Amino acid sequence: MASVSDLKNEMRSHEVSIAELNALPSSRTVYQKNGNLFFRTTAQTAANMEQKQLDSAKAKLKNLNSSV
């Protein structure tokens, strides 16, 4: 099970990734890691995926805090 500090670090990483992706022009393509492979996608699609992962990490942290 992930610790609170691990989840906070993960959340911070996703927040930075979202900010970096939002700073790119909309026409820019990026590579997104999925498992051990990288796939070419748009910056907006990658930002949406990072946002979903951030929301998931926030839910895990909330769940961890409420169970303590």
JSON list of C-alpha atoms in Angstrom, two decimals:
[
{"chain": "A", "resi": 1, "resn": "MET", "atom": "CA", "xyz": [0.00, 0.00, 0.00]},
{"chain": "A", "resi": 2, "resn": "ALA", "atom": "CA", "xyz": [1.28, 3.46, -0.87]},
{"chain": "A", "resi": 3, "resn": "SER", "atom": "CA", "xyz": [2.22, 5.81, 1.92]},
{"chain": "A", "resi": 4, "resn": "VAL", "atom": "CA", "xyz": [0.96, 9.37, 2.24]},
{"chain": "A", "resi": 5, "resn": "SER", "atom": "CA", "xyz": [4.30, 10.81, 1.18]},
{"chain": "A", "resi": 6, "resn": "ASP", "atom": "CA", "xyz": [4.42, 8.52, -1.88]},
{"chain": "A", "resi": 7, "resn": "LEU", "atom": "CA", "xyz": [0.95, 9.65, -2.92]},
{"chain": "A", "resi": 8, "resn": "LYS", "atom": "CA", "xyz": [1.83, 13.32, -2.40]},
{"chain": "A", "resi": 9, "resn": "ASN", "atom": "CA", "xyz": [4.96, 12.89, -4.54]},
{"chain": "A", "resi": 10, "resn": "GLU", "atom": "CA", "xyz": [2.90, 11.15, -7.23]},
{"chain": "A", "resi": 11, "resn": "MET", "atom": "CA", "xyz": [0.32, 13.95, -7.15]},
{"chain": "A", "resi": 12, "resn": "ARG", "atom": "CA", "xyz": [3.02, 16.60, -7.46]},
{"chain": "A", "resi": 13, "resn": "SER", "atom": "CA", "xyz": [4.54, 14.77, -10.41]},
{"chain": "A", "resi": 14, "resn": "HIS", "atom": "CA", "xyz": [1.18, 14.67, -12.20]},
{"chain": "A", "resi": 15, "resn": "GLU", "atom": "CA", "xyz": [0.58, 18.37, -11.46]},
{"chain": "A", "resi": 16, "resn": "VAL", "atom": "CA", "xyz": [3.94, 19.30, -12.98]},
{"chain": "A", "resi": 17, "resn": "SER", "atom": "CA", "xyz": [3.27, 17.09, -16.02]},
{"chain": "A", "resi": 18, "resn": "ILE", "atom": "CA", "xyz": [-0.11, 18.76, -16.58]},
{"chain": "A", "resi": 19, "resn": "ALA", "atom": "CA", "xyz": [1.44, 22.23, -16.34]},
{"chain": "A", "resi": 20, "resn": "GLU", "atom": "CA", "xyz": [4.19, 21.29, -18.80]},
{"chain": "A", "resi": 21, "resn": "LEU", "atom": "CA", "xyz": [1.73, 19.77, -21.26]},
{"chain": "A", "resi": 22, "resn": "ASN", "atom": "CA", "xyz": [-0.58, 22.80, -21.05]},
{"chain": "A", "resi": 23, "resn": "ALA", "atom": "CA", "xyz": [2.38, 25.06, -21.88]},
{"chain": "A", "resi": 24, "resn": "LEU", "atom": "CA", "xyz": [2.91, 23.30, -25.23]},
{"chain": "A", "resi": 25, "resn": "PRO", "atom": "CA", "xyz": [1.22, 24.54, -28.40]},
{"chain": "A", "resi": 26, "resn": "SER", "atom": "CA", "xyz": [-1.92, 22.61, -29.34]},
{"chain": "A", "resi": 27, "resn": "SER", "atom": "CA", "xyz": [-0.36, 21.44, -32.60]},
{"chain": "A", "resi": 28, "resn": "ARG", "atom": "CA", "xyz": [2.55, 19.80, -30.78]},
{"chain": "A", "resi": 29, "resn": "THR", "atom": "CA", "xyz": [2.61, 16.01, -30.56]},
{"chain": "A", "resi": 30, "resn": "VAL", "atom": "CA", "xyz": [4.06, 14.26, -27.53]},
{"chain": "A", "resi": 31, "resn": "TYR", "atom": "CA", "xyz": [4.95, 10.73, -26.52]},
{"chain": "A", "resi": 32, "resn": "GLN", "atom": "CA", "xyz": [2.98, 9.21, -23.68]},
{"chain": "A", "resi": 33, "resn": "LYS", "atom": "CA", "xyz": [4.23, 6.18, -21.77]},
{"chain": "A", "resi": 34, "resn": "ASN", "atom": "CA", "xyz": [1.76, 3.32, -21.52]},
{"chain": "A", "resi": 35, "resn": "GLY", "atom": "CA", "xyz": [3.30, 0.36, -19.74]},
{"chain": "A", "resi": 36, "resn": "ASN", "atom": "CA", "xyz": [6.78, -0.08, -21.20]},
{"chain": "A", "resi": 37, "resn": "LEU", "atom": "CA", "xyz": [5.90, 1.50, -24.55]},
{"chain": "A", "resi": 38, "resn": "PHE", "atom": "CA", "xyz": [5.63, 5.09, -25.72]},
{"chain": "A", "resi": 39, "resn": "PHE", "atom": "CA", "xyz": [2.78, 6.18, -27.97]},
{"chain": "A", "resi": 40, "resn": "ARG", "atom": "CA", "xyz": [2.52, 9.38, -29.98]},
{"chain": "A", "resi": 41, "resn": "THR", "atom": "CA", "xyz": [-0.48, 11.52, -29.04]},
{"chain": "A", "resi": 42, "resn": "THR", "atom": "CA", "xyz": [-1.58, 15.13, -28.69]},
{"chain": "A", "resi": 43, "resn": "ALA", "atom": "CA", "xyz": [-0.59, 17.25, -25.72]},
{"chain": "A", "resi": 44, "resn": "GLN", "atom": "CA", "xyz": [-4.28, 17.65, -24.80]},
{"chain": "A", "resi": 45, "resn": "THR", "atom": "CA", "xyz": [-4.88, 13.89, -24.72]},
{"chain": "A", "resi": 46, "resn": "ALA", "atom": "CA", "xyz": [-1.77, 13.36, -22.60]},
{"chain": "A", "resi": 47, "resn": "ALA", "atom": "CA", "xyz": [-2.87, 16.16, -20.22]},
{"chain": "A", "resi": 48, "resn": "ASN", "atom": "CA", "xyz": [-6.30, 14.55, -19.87]},
{"chain": "A", "resi": 49, "resn": "MET", "atom": "CA", "xyz": [-4.69, 11.21, -18.98]},
{"chain": "A", "resi": 50, "resn": "GLU", "atom": "CA", "xyz": [-2.43, 12.90, -16.42]},
{"chain": "A", "resi": 51, "resn": "GLN", "atom": "CA", "xyz": [-5.50, 14.61, -14.92]},
{"chain": "A", "resi": 52, "resn": "LYS", "atom": "CA", "xyz": [-7.24, 11.24, -14.55]},
{"chain": "A", "resi": 53, "resn": "GLN", "atom": "CA", "xyz": [-4.17, 9.82, -12.83]},
{"chain": "A", "resi": 54, "resn": "LEU", "atom": "CA", "xyz": [-4.01, 12.88, -10.55]},
{"chain": "A", "resi": 55, "resn": "ASP", "atom": "CA", "xyz": [-7.69, 12.43, -9.63]},
{"chain": "A", "resi": 56, "resn": "SER", "atom": "CA", "xyz": [-7.03, 8.76, -8.89]},
{"chain": "A", "resi": 57, "resn": "ALA", "atom": "CA", "xyz": [-4.09, 9.62, -6.62]},
{"chain": "A", "resi": 58, "resn": "LYS", "atom": "CA", "xyz": [-6.21, 12.23, -4.81]},
{"chain": "A", "resi": 59, "resn": "ALA", "atom": "CA", "xyz": [-8.95, 9.64, -4.25]},
{"chain": "A", "resi": 60, "resn": "LYS", "atom": "CA", "xyz": [-6.41, 7.16, -2.88]},
{"chain": "A", "resi": 61, "resn": "LEU", "atom": "CA", "xyz": [-5.03, 9.80, -0.52]},
{"chain": "A", "resi": 62, "resn": "LYS", "atom": "CA", "xyz": [-8.51, 10.75, 0.64]},
{"chain": "A", "resi": 63, "resn": "ASN", "atom": "CA", "xyz": [-9.34, 7.08, 1.19]},
{"chain": "A", "resi": 64, "resn": "LEU", "atom": "CA", "xyz": [-6.08, 6.54, 3.09]},
{"chain": "A", "resi": 65, "resn": "ASN", "atom": "CA", "xyz": [-6.69, 9.60, 5.29]},
{"chain": "A", "resi": 66, "resn": "SER", "atom": "CA", "xyz": [-10.29, 8.63, 6.04]},
{"chain": "A", "resi": 67, "resn": "SER", "atom": "CA", "xyz": [-9.32, 5.09, 7.05]},
{"chain": "A", "resi": 68, "resn": "VAL", "atom": "CA", "xyz": [-6.76, 6.30, 9.61]}
]
